[in-house]
Coordinates of C-alpha atoms in Angstrom, one line a residue:
Chain A
M1 CA 86.1 97.8 47.2
H2 CA 85.6 100.5 48.8
V3 CA 89.7 101.8 49.3
D4 CA 90.1 101.7 45.7
T5 CA 91.2 105.4 44.3
P6 CA 90.8 105.5 40.9
A7 CA 93.6 105.0 38.8
R8 CA 92.5 108.3 36.7
P9 CA 95.0 110.2 35.0
H10 CA 95.0 114.1 35.8
T11 CA 94.4 115.6 33.3
S12 CA 93.3 119.0 34.5
T13 CA 96.6 120.8 34.3
T14 CA 95.6 123.3 31.5
H15 CA 93.3 124.8 34.2
R16 CA 94.2 126.5 37.0
R17 CA 91.6 127.2 40.3
R18 CA 91.8 129.7 42.7
A19 CA 92.8 128.3 46.2
R20 CA 90.2 127.9 47.8
P21 CA 89.8 129.8 51.7
I22 CA 88.7 126.9 52.9
A23 CA 91.3 125.0 52.2
L24 CA 93.6 126.9 53.6
L25 CA 91.8 127.9 57.0
W26 CA 91.4 124.1 57.5
I27 CA 94.6 123.8 57.8
A28 CA 95.3 126.9 59.7
A29 CA 92.9 125.3 62.0
L30 CA 94.7 121.9 61.8
L31 CA 98.0 124.3 63.0
L32 CA 96.2 125.9 66.1
A33 CA 93.8 122.5 67.7
A34 CA 98.4 120.9 67.0
C35 CA 98.6 123.6 69.3
G36 CA 96.1 122.1 72.3
T37 CA 93.5 123.7 74.3
A38 CA 95.1 127.1 75.2
R39 CA 93.2 128.4 72.2
G40 CA 89.9 129.9 72.7
Q41 CA 90.2 130.3 76.4
A42 CA 88.9 133.0 77.8
T43 CA 87.7 134.1 82.2
V44 CA 85.4 136.6 82.4
P45 CA 85.9 138.1 85.9
P46 CA 82.1 138.0 87.7
G47 CA 81.8 141.5 88.0
A48 CA 82.3 141.7 83.9
A49 CA 79.3 140.4 82.4
P50 CA 76.1 142.2 83.7
A51 CA 77.5 144.8 83.2
T52 CA 76.6 144.5 79.8
G53 CA 72.7 145.0 80.7
D54 CA 70.6 142.3 79.4
T55 CA 66.7 141.6 79.6
A56 CA 67.5 139.3 83.2
S57 CA 65.2 140.0 86.0
P58 CA 66.9 139.9 89.6
A59 CA 65.5 137.0 89.9
V60 CA 66.8 135.1 87.4
S61 CA 70.5 136.1 88.0
G62 CA 73.1 133.6 87.6
A63 CA 75.6 136.7 90.4
G64 CA 78.4 134.4 90.9
V65 CA 77.4 130.6 90.0
K66 CA 80.8 129.4 88.6
V67 CA 80.1 126.9 84.9
T68 CA 82.2 126.4 83.0
I69 CA 81.1 125.6 78.5
G70 CA 83.1 123.4 76.9
S71 CA 82.8 122.8 72.8
K72 CA 84.3 120.3 70.2
L73 CA 86.8 121.6 67.2
D74 CA 84.6 122.4 65.1
V75 CA 83.2 125.7 63.9
D76 CA 79.7 124.3 64.5
G77 CA 80.3 123.3 68.2
Q78 CA 82.2 126.2 68.9
L79 CA 79.9 128.8 67.9
N80 CA 77.4 127.1 70.2
A81 CA 78.7 127.0 73.0
Q82 CA 80.1 130.2 72.8
M83 CA 76.5 131.6 72.4
Y84 CA 75.8 129.9 75.3
A85 CA 78.2 131.6 77.2
L86 CA 77.0 134.8 76.2
L87 CA 73.4 134.4 76.8
L88 CA 74.8 132.3 81.2
Q89 CA 77.3 135.1 81.4
A90 CA 74.8 138.9 80.1
R91 CA 72.5 136.9 83.2
G92 CA 75.3 137.5 85.5
F93 CA 77.0 133.5 86.4
D94 CA 80.6 133.4 86.0
V95 CA 81.6 131.8 82.9
T96 CA 84.9 129.8 81.2
T97 CA 84.9 128.7 78.5
K98 CA 87.1 126.7 76.5
L99 CA 86.6 126.6 73.7
G100 CA 87.7 123.6 70.8
L101 CA 88.7 121.2 73.6
G102 CA 89.1 118.0 71.4
Q103 CA 86.6 115.5 69.9
T104 CA 83.9 114.1 71.4
P105 CA 85.7 111.4 73.1
V106 CA 87.4 114.2 75.1
L107 CA 84.1 116.6 75.9
D108 CA 83.2 113.3 76.8
Q109 CA 85.5 112.4 79.6
A110 CA 85.5 115.6 80.2
I111 CA 82.4 116.1 81.7
K112 CA 81.6 112.9 82.7
S113 CA 84.7 114.2 85.8
G114 CA 83.6 118.0 85.6
A115 CA 86.5 119.7 84.2
I116 CA 83.9 121.2 82.0
D117 CA 80.3 121.8 83.6
I118 CA 78.8 122.5 79.8
Y119 CA 78.7 121.9 76.5
P120 CA 76.9 121.6 73.4
E121 CA 76.6 118.1 71.8
F122 CA 74.7 116.5 68.6
T123 CA 72.0 113.9 69.1
G124 CA 73.3 110.9 66.9
T125 CA 76.0 111.0 68.2
A126 CA 75.3 110.9 71.8
L127 CA 73.8 108.2 70.2
T128 CA 76.7 107.1 68.6
L129 CA 79.2 106.9 72.4
L130 CA 76.3 105.1 73.5
G131 CA 76.1 102.1 71.2
L132 CA 72.5 102.9 70.2
P133 CA 72.1 102.7 66.6
S134 CA 71.4 105.6 64.9
T135 CA 67.9 107.0 63.9
Q136 CA 66.3 109.6 61.3
D137 CA 63.7 110.2 64.0
P138 CA 64.9 113.4 65.5
Q139 CA 62.2 113.2 68.7
K140 CA 63.5 109.4 69.1
A141 CA 67.0 109.9 69.3
Y142 CA 66.3 113.3 71.6
N143 CA 64.7 111.3 73.7
D144 CA 66.6 107.6 74.5
V145 CA 69.8 109.7 74.9
K146 CA 68.0 112.0 77.4
A147 CA 67.3 108.9 79.4
R148 CA 69.8 107.1 79.1
Y149 CA 73.0 110.3 79.5
A150 CA 70.2 111.6 83.1
E151 CA 70.2 107.6 84.2
Q152 CA 74.0 107.5 83.8
F153 CA 76.0 109.6 83.6
Q154 CA 73.9 112.3 85.8
L155 CA 73.5 114.6 82.5
T156 CA 70.7 116.6 81.1
W157 CA 69.6 117.0 78.7
L158 CA 68.7 121.0 77.8
D159 CA 65.9 121.4 74.8
P160 CA 67.6 120.6 71.0
A161 CA 68.0 122.9 68.1
Y162 CA 65.5 120.5 66.4
E163 CA 65.9 123.0 63.3
L164 CA 69.0 122.6 63.0
N165 CA 70.5 119.5 61.8
D166 CA 74.2 118.5 61.1
S167 CA 73.9 115.8 59.4
Y168 CA 75.6 114.1 56.3
A169 CA 73.9 114.7 52.3
I170 CA 74.9 113.8 49.2
C171 CA 77.3 116.7 47.3
T172 CA 77.9 117.4 43.7
S173 CA 79.6 121.2 42.0
P174 CA 76.9 122.7 40.3
A175 CA 78.7 122.4 36.8
V176 CA 78.6 118.4 37.7
A177 CA 74.8 119.2 38.5
Q178 CA 74.3 120.7 35.8
Q179 CA 75.3 118.6 33.2
R180 CA 74.0 115.3 34.6
N181 CA 70.8 116.8 36.0
L182 CA 71.3 116.0 39.3
T183 CA 68.4 117.4 42.2
T184 CA 67.9 114.5 44.1
I185 CA 69.4 111.3 44.9
E186 CA 67.1 109.2 43.2
D187 CA 68.2 110.8 39.9
L188 CA 71.7 109.4 40.7
K189 CA 69.8 105.7 41.0
P190 CA 70.6 105.0 36.8
I191 CA 74.3 106.4 35.9
A192 CA 75.8 105.7 40.3
G193 CA 77.8 102.3 39.0
E194 CA 79.1 105.4 36.6
L195 CA 80.1 107.9 39.3
T196 CA 83.5 108.4 42.0
I197 CA 81.7 109.6 45.4
A198 CA 84.2 111.3 48.1
A199 CA 83.8 110.2 51.1
Q200 CA 85.3 110.4 54.7
Q201 CA 85.6 107.1 56.7
D202 CA 83.0 108.3 58.6
G203 CA 80.8 109.5 55.7
I204 CA 81.4 105.6 54.3
E205 CA 78.7 103.5 57.1
A206 CA 76.3 107.1 58.0
A207 CA 75.8 107.9 54.6
V208 CA 76.8 106.0 51.4
D209 CA 75.4 102.9 52.9
P210 CA 72.4 103.6 53.9
V211 CA 72.1 105.6 50.3
E212 CA 73.0 102.7 48.6
R213 CA 70.6 100.5 50.2
A214 CA 68.0 102.6 50.6
Y215 CA 68.3 104.0 47.3
D216 CA 68.9 100.5 46.1
L217 CA 72.2 101.9 43.5
R218 CA 75.9 101.0 43.7
F219 CA 78.6 103.9 43.6
G220 CA 81.3 102.9 41.1
N221 CA 83.9 103.9 43.4
V222 CA 84.2 105.1 47.0
V223 CA 87.4 107.5 47.2
Q224 CA 88.1 107.8 51.2
I225 CA 88.9 111.7 51.6
A226 CA 88.9 114.2 54.7
E227 CA 85.2 115.9 54.6
Q228 CA 87.1 119.6 54.1
L229 CA 89.2 118.4 50.6
S230 CA 86.6 116.2 49.1
F231 CA 84.7 119.7 47.8
D232 CA 88.1 120.7 46.0
A233 CA 88.3 116.8 44.9
V234 CA 84.6 117.5 43.6
T235 CA 85.8 120.7 41.8
R236 CA 88.9 119.4 39.8
G237 CA 86.8 116.6 38.9
D238 CA 89.0 113.6 41.1
A239 CA 85.5 112.6 42.2
D240 CA 81.7 113.0 40.4
L241 CA 79.9 113.6 44.1
N242 CA 81.0 114.0 47.8
V243 CA 79.9 112.9 51.5
C244 CA 79.2 116.8 52.8
Y245 CA 78.4 117.7 55.9
T246 CA 74.5 119.8 55.6
T247 CA 76.6 123.0 57.9
D248 CA 79.9 122.7 55.8
P249 CA 80.2 126.4 54.6
A250 CA 81.4 125.3 51.3
I251 CA 77.8 124.4 50.0
L252 CA 77.2 128.6 50.1
V253 CA 81.2 129.3 49.0
D254 CA 81.9 126.8 46.1
N255 CA 77.8 126.9 45.6
F256 CA 77.7 122.8 46.0
V257 CA 73.9 121.7 46.0
V258 CA 72.9 118.9 48.3
L259 CA 71.4 116.3 46.4
Q260 CA 67.7 116.2 48.2
D261 CA 67.3 112.8 50.1
T262 CA 63.9 111.9 49.9
K263 CA 63.5 108.7 51.3
N264 CA 65.4 110.7 54.6
V265 CA 68.0 107.9 55.1
F266 CA 70.7 110.3 57.4
P267 CA 71.0 109.9 61.0
I268 CA 69.8 113.0 62.6
Y269 CA 72.1 115.2 64.4
N270 CA 70.6 117.6 66.2
P271 CA 72.8 119.9 68.7
A272 CA 71.6 120.7 72.6
P273 CA 73.4 122.3 75.3
V274 CA 74.3 118.8 77.8
V275 CA 75.0 120.5 81.5
R276 CA 75.7 118.3 84.5
A277 CA 72.8 117.6 86.9
H278 CA 74.6 119.2 89.7
L279 CA 75.2 122.6 88.0
L280 CA 70.9 122.6 87.7
Q281 CA 70.6 121.3 91.4
E282 CA 72.5 124.6 91.8
A283 CA 71.1 127.2 89.2
P284 CA 68.0 126.0 87.6
Q285 CA 67.8 129.3 85.8
I286 CA 70.2 127.9 83.4
A287 CA 67.2 125.7 81.9
D288 CA 65.8 128.7 80.5
I289 CA 68.3 130.7 79.6
L290 CA 69.2 128.2 77.1
N291 CA 66.4 126.4 76.1
E292 CA 64.9 130.1 74.4
L293 CA 67.7 130.8 72.4
Q294 CA 67.0 126.6 70.4
P295 CA 64.0 127.7 68.4
H296 CA 66.4 130.0 66.9
L297 CA 68.5 128.6 65.7
S298 CA 68.0 126.6 62.5
T299 CA 70.4 124.3 59.5
E300 CA 69.7 127.3 57.5
V301 CA 70.9 130.6 59.9
V302 CA 74.3 128.4 61.3
I303 CA 75.5 126.9 57.7
E304 CA 76.3 131.1 56.8
L305 CA 76.7 131.9 61.1
I306 CA 79.8 129.6 59.9
K307 CA 81.0 130.7 56.6
Q308 CA 81.5 134.1 59.3
V309 CA 84.0 132.3 61.7
S310 CA 85.6 129.7 58.7
V311 CA 85.4 131.7 54.9
D312 CA 85.2 135.5 56.5
H313 CA 87.9 135.1 59.2
K314 CA 85.7 136.8 61.9
S315 CA 85.9 135.2 65.4
V316 CA 83.6 133.0 67.2
E317 CA 82.5 135.7 69.7
E318 CA 82.0 138.8 67.4
V319 CA 79.4 135.9 65.3
A320 CA 78.2 134.4 68.5
R321 CA 77.1 138.4 69.5
A322 CA 75.8 139.9 66.6
F323 CA 73.7 137.0 65.5
L324 CA 72.0 137.1 69.6
E325 CA 71.8 141.0 68.9
Q326 CA 70.6 140.6 66.2
E327 CA 68.1 137.8 67.1
G328 CA 67.0 139.5 70.6
L329 CA 68.4 138.0 72.9
L330 CA 71.0 140.0 74.3
T331 CA 70.9 143.8 74.2
R332 CA 73.5 145.8 72.6
Chain B
M1 CA 86.7 92.5 74.9
L2 CA 88.7 91.1 71.5
A3 CA 85.4 90.6 69.9
P4 CA 85.2 94.0 68.4
F5 CA 88.6 92.9 66.5
R6 CA 87.6 90.0 65.7
Q7 CA 84.8 91.5 63.9
F8 CA 87.2 94.1 62.6
L9 CA 89.5 92.5 61.4
T10 CA 86.9 89.9 59.8
D11 CA 84.8 91.9 58.4
P12 CA 85.7 91.9 54.1
R13 CA 85.2 95.5 54.6
T14 CA 88.6 95.9 56.1
D15 CA 90.5 94.1 53.7
F16 CA 93.5 93.9 55.9
A17 CA 95.5 92.5 53.9
G18 CA 95.1 94.8 50.6
E19 CA 95.6 98.0 53.4
T20 CA 98.5 96.8 54.2
I21 CA 100.1 95.8 51.3
T22 CA 99.0 99.9 50.5
Y23 CA 100.8 100.9 53.3
L24 CA 104.1 99.6 53.0
R25 CA 103.7 100.9 49.2
L26 CA 103.3 104.0 50.6
C27 CA 106.1 104.2 53.1
A28 CA 108.0 102.0 50.4
I29 CA 108.5 104.3 47.4
P30 CA 108.9 107.9 49.0
I31 CA 111.6 105.8 51.2
V32 CA 113.5 104.5 47.9
L33 CA 112.6 108.3 46.6
A34 CA 114.3 110.1 49.3
V35 CA 117.3 108.0 49.5
V36 CA 118.3 108.9 46.1
I37 CA 117.1 112.3 45.6
G38 CA 118.4 112.8 48.6
L39 CA 122.2 111.3 48.4
V40 CA 122.4 112.9 44.5
L41 CA 121.3 116.9 45.9
G42 CA 124.0 115.9 49.1
V43 CA 126.9 114.9 46.8
L44 CA 126.7 117.7 44.5
V45 CA 126.3 120.3 47.0
A46 CA 128.8 118.4 49.1
R47 CA 131.5 120.0 48.0
R48 CA 129.6 123.8 47.3
P49 CA 129.8 125.7 50.3
L50 CA 127.5 128.2 49.4
L51 CA 124.8 125.3 47.7
A52 CA 125.5 123.7 50.6
F53 CA 124.3 126.5 52.7
V54 CA 121.3 128.0 50.8
V55 CA 120.2 123.7 50.1
S56 CA 120.2 122.6 53.8
N57 CA 118.6 126.0 55.2
L58 CA 115.6 125.6 52.6
S59 CA 115.1 122.4 53.4
G60 CA 115.1 122.9 57.2
L61 CA 112.9 124.7 56.0
A62 CA 110.4 122.8 54.3
R63 CA 110.8 120.4 56.8
A64 CA 108.8 122.8 59.0
I65 CA 105.3 122.5 56.7
P66 CA 103.0 120.0 58.8
T67 CA 102.7 116.7 56.0
L68 CA 98.6 117.5 56.8
A69 CA 99.1 121.8 55.3
F70 CA 101.7 119.7 52.8
L71 CA 98.8 117.5 51.5
A72 CA 96.0 120.3 51.4
A73 CA 98.5 122.7 49.9
V74 CA 99.7 120.8 47.0
L75 CA 96.0 119.1 46.8
P76 CA 94.4 121.8 43.7
Y77 CA 97.9 120.5 41.7
L78 CA 98.7 116.9 42.3
G79 CA 94.4 116.2 42.9
I80 CA 94.2 112.8 45.4
G81 CA 94.9 109.8 45.6
F82 CA 98.6 107.9 45.6
T83 CA 100.2 110.3 43.9
P84 CA 99.9 113.3 45.7
A85 CA 100.5 111.5 48.9
V86 CA 103.9 109.4 47.8
A87 CA 105.5 113.3 47.1
A88 CA 104.3 114.8 50.5
L89 CA 105.8 111.5 52.3
T90 CA 108.7 112.5 49.4
A91 CA 109.3 115.5 50.4
L92 CA 109.7 114.7 54.6
G93 CA 112.0 112.2 53.4
I94 CA 114.5 113.9 51.8
P95 CA 115.7 116.8 54.6
P96 CA 117.8 114.4 56.9
I97 CA 119.0 112.0 54.6
L98 CA 120.2 115.3 52.5
L99 CA 121.8 117.0 56.0
N100 CA 123.0 114.0 56.9
T101 CA 125.1 113.4 53.7
I102 CA 126.7 116.5 53.2
A103 CA 127.2 117.0 56.9
G104 CA 128.7 113.9 56.5
L105 CA 130.8 113.9 53.2
R106 CA 132.2 118.6 54.8
G107 CA 132.8 116.1 58.4
V108 CA 135.4 114.0 56.2
D109 CA 138.9 114.8 58.6
P110 CA 141.4 116.4 55.4
A111 CA 144.1 114.8 57.8
M112 CA 142.4 111.2 57.3
V113 CA 143.2 111.9 53.4
D114 CA 146.4 113.8 53.5
A115 CA 147.1 110.2 55.8
A116 CA 146.1 108.4 53.3
R117 CA 147.2 109.9 50.3
G118 CA 150.5 110.3 52.7
M119 CA 150.2 106.2 52.2
G120 CA 149.9 106.3 48.4
M121 CA 146.7 105.8 48.0
A122 CA 145.2 106.4 44.5
P123 CA 142.8 109.5 44.4
R124 CA 140.1 106.6 43.9
Q125 CA 141.4 103.7 47.0
I126 CA 140.9 107.1 48.8
L127 CA 137.6 108.2 47.8
S128 CA 136.1 103.7 48.1
R129 CA 138.7 102.9 51.3
V130 CA 138.2 106.1 53.4
E131 CA 136.2 109.2 52.6
I132 CA 133.3 106.3 51.4
P133 CA 133.5 104.3 54.8
L134 CA 133.7 107.4 56.8
V135 CA 130.4 109.2 55.3
L136 CA 128.4 105.5 55.2
P137 CA 127.4 105.7 58.5
V138 CA 126.2 109.3 58.8
V139 CA 123.9 108.6 55.5
A140 CA 122.8 105.6 57.5
A141 CA 121.5 107.2 60.5
G142 CA 119.5 109.5 57.8
V143 CA 117.9 107.2 56.3
R144 CA 116.9 106.1 59.4
T145 CA 115.4 108.9 60.9
S146 CA 113.8 109.5 57.3
A147 CA 111.9 106.2 56.8
V148 CA 110.8 106.8 60.5
Q149 CA 109.5 109.2 59.7
I150 CA 108.3 108.6 55.9
V151 CA 106.4 105.3 58.2
A152 CA 105.0 106.7 60.6
T153 CA 103.5 109.8 59.2
A154 CA 101.2 108.2 56.1
P155 CA 98.7 107.7 57.8
L156 CA 97.8 111.4 57.5
A157 CA 98.1 110.0 54.0
A158 CA 94.0 108.8 54.6
L159 CA 93.8 112.5 54.5
I160 CA 93.5 112.6 50.6
G161 CA 92.1 109.3 49.4
A162 CA 95.2 106.8 49.5
G163 CA 94.0 105.2 51.6
G164 CA 96.5 102.0 54.2
Y165 CA 96.4 102.4 57.6
G166 CA 95.3 105.3 57.8
D167 CA 92.0 104.7 57.2
Y168 CA 91.4 102.4 60.3
I169 CA 92.8 105.1 62.1
L170 CA 90.2 108.0 60.3
A171 CA 87.0 105.8 60.2
G172 CA 88.2 104.8 64.5
I173 CA 88.0 108.1 65.1
N174 CA 85.7 109.2 63.5
L175 CA 82.8 106.5 64.3
L176 CA 84.3 106.0 68.0
R177 CA 85.3 103.0 68.1
P178 CA 88.5 102.0 69.4
A179 CA 88.7 98.8 67.1
P180 CA 89.4 100.0 64.1
L181 CA 92.3 102.7 65.3
V182 CA 94.0 100.2 67.8
V183 CA 94.4 98.0 64.8
G184 CA 95.8 100.5 62.5
A185 CA 97.6 103.0 64.9
G186 CA 99.5 99.8 66.3
C187 CA 100.4 98.3 63.3
V188 CA 101.9 101.7 62.2
A189 CA 103.6 102.2 65.4
L190 CA 104.7 97.9 64.7
L191 CA 106.1 98.8 61.4
A192 CA 107.9 102.1 62.9
L193 CA 110.0 99.5 65.1
L194 CA 110.9 96.9 63.3
V195 CA 112.0 99.5 60.6
E196 CA 113.2 101.5 63.2
F197 CA 115.8 98.3 64.5
G198 CA 116.3 97.3 61.2
L199 CA 117.8 99.9 60.0
A200 CA 119.4 100.9 63.7
A201 CA 121.5 96.8 61.9
V202 CA 122.5 98.4 59.0
E203 CA 123.6 101.3 60.2
R204 CA 125.5 99.6 62.4
A205 CA 126.7 97.5 60.0
V206 CA 128.3 100.0 57.4
T207 CA 130.4 101.3 59.9
P208 CA 133.4 100.5 59.4
A209 CA 134.5 98.2 62.7
G210 CA 137.2 100.6 64.1
L211 CA 134.6 103.0 64.2
R212 CA 132.4 100.9 66.4
P213 CA 131.4 102.4 69.1
G214 CA 133.0 100.9 72.3
R215 CA 135.4 99.3 70.3
S216 CA 138.1 101.9 70.0
P217 CA 139.9 105.8 71.2
A218 CA 137.9 105.7 67.3
S219 CA 134.4 106.2 68.4
A220 CA 135.2 109.1 70.6
A221 CA 136.0 110.5 67.8
V222 CA 132.5 109.9 65.6
E223 CA 130.2 110.5 68.7
S224 CA 132.0 114.0 68.4
G225 CA 132.6 114.1 64.5
P226 CA 129.7 114.0 61.7
G227 CA 127.0 111.7 63.2
T228 CA 125.6 113.2 66.4
P229 CA 125.1 116.4 65.3
A230 CA 122.9 115.1 62.2
R231 CA 121.1 112.9 63.3
I232 CA 118.2 114.5 64.3
T233 CA 115.3 112.7 66.0

């Protein structure tokens, strides 16, 4: 029954809404992604970076050490990787970035094979990669992946950004929230049977199932649809709720309401830099440099940064640099 | 090794039979619609050079739009689910049939029609015994191209809630699970091959005996004639 699509007449021809910039941007992103890995590759010559100056003392200089930083396709991952790159460049490292390299398995292979040295990964995703069950406990998730990665792959997890949780949530449009008086997932219980929820394929197992179990409710209908398009589906009335990512800028742009998860059922996804242990032996100061960044990141901060990239069309580098300067991690 | 596959296929959530039916409908309906629309449009414009030029270039342009972009672009108007997916796949399937119909009709050698007339055939006989047999193989090649494209692209329909094997593929990618990915992609590949071979047989069957490759000198004329340039794969 989870694959049924709603046989609902499309009655909303009377009201046309503006084309949402996110949908268009998403198309552009897919097209770019299809063009391969050429995008986002940039090499900074060794001598160029230190000139910009910064708080780096000679003791932590990374001059001459070559570092390749990769990221997945998502803007969140690209921003994180770009910040790592800027911080290391400022300390004199010879940084090459390969942003938007591919999906999780690509990055996983790339770092294990040594094609890249560092990339941001989520604790929750790493648990899945390791075949371990997901958890709601950030500390446990981090400890488990850190131990396994060190032992099995000679990869080191640096400090995670505990305040940045790129997880799943149940969202709805402001109109539906108001009409149905929804603020928490608990509020869904009496009406869930009448509601259609749009979820990406992975959101069924990661969000719909746990919510139905923990809150003892059953959604009337589940439609499988790409996460980025699910906001449109709710706005149009094809669905009442959607499973969203907590850092999706549509939450900001379209004022989508994230229903509070009072029972804490969603798995934790904190990002952290995953670094090849060999590189850390060569340049142990990388740990301190990147760990310094993590307390500055939070879900609220990053969703705004993602919006600047995917809605306001600023470049990843521009946004990452401005943020680091604003936080005093990089001098102008 | 096979355990994850067995587990995946026996999970009631997987609903393999249901998804297969969905996928077959998701392919069959656009193929039929594309054949009808492509043929009718092609016949209508083939004898009008200007219209044929405009239509074939427009449809060539439409081919350049990725189906995924099309799906996202029509979402605000057609919504989600089966209907917009069928619309997108039909739009994808029309150009090869349309272009081949135009090319086939315009590629009929006037000398052959002349010869037929010289032999005393009535216009209706010329159409049924000369023109249609000459055009049909070219059109069949277009249908084959179009059908295979539709079958191979239909997994994307899962992005807008139309279901089918695309659900397996996307779940496999997003959850990093090989079983659904391999089952979904494997079924799509198998279906595409079946359609390719099945329609290739049809194409051979509708090619007049005298025009089949390797049979007679006339085959050379077909190879360099209307068939080849229009079959874009």
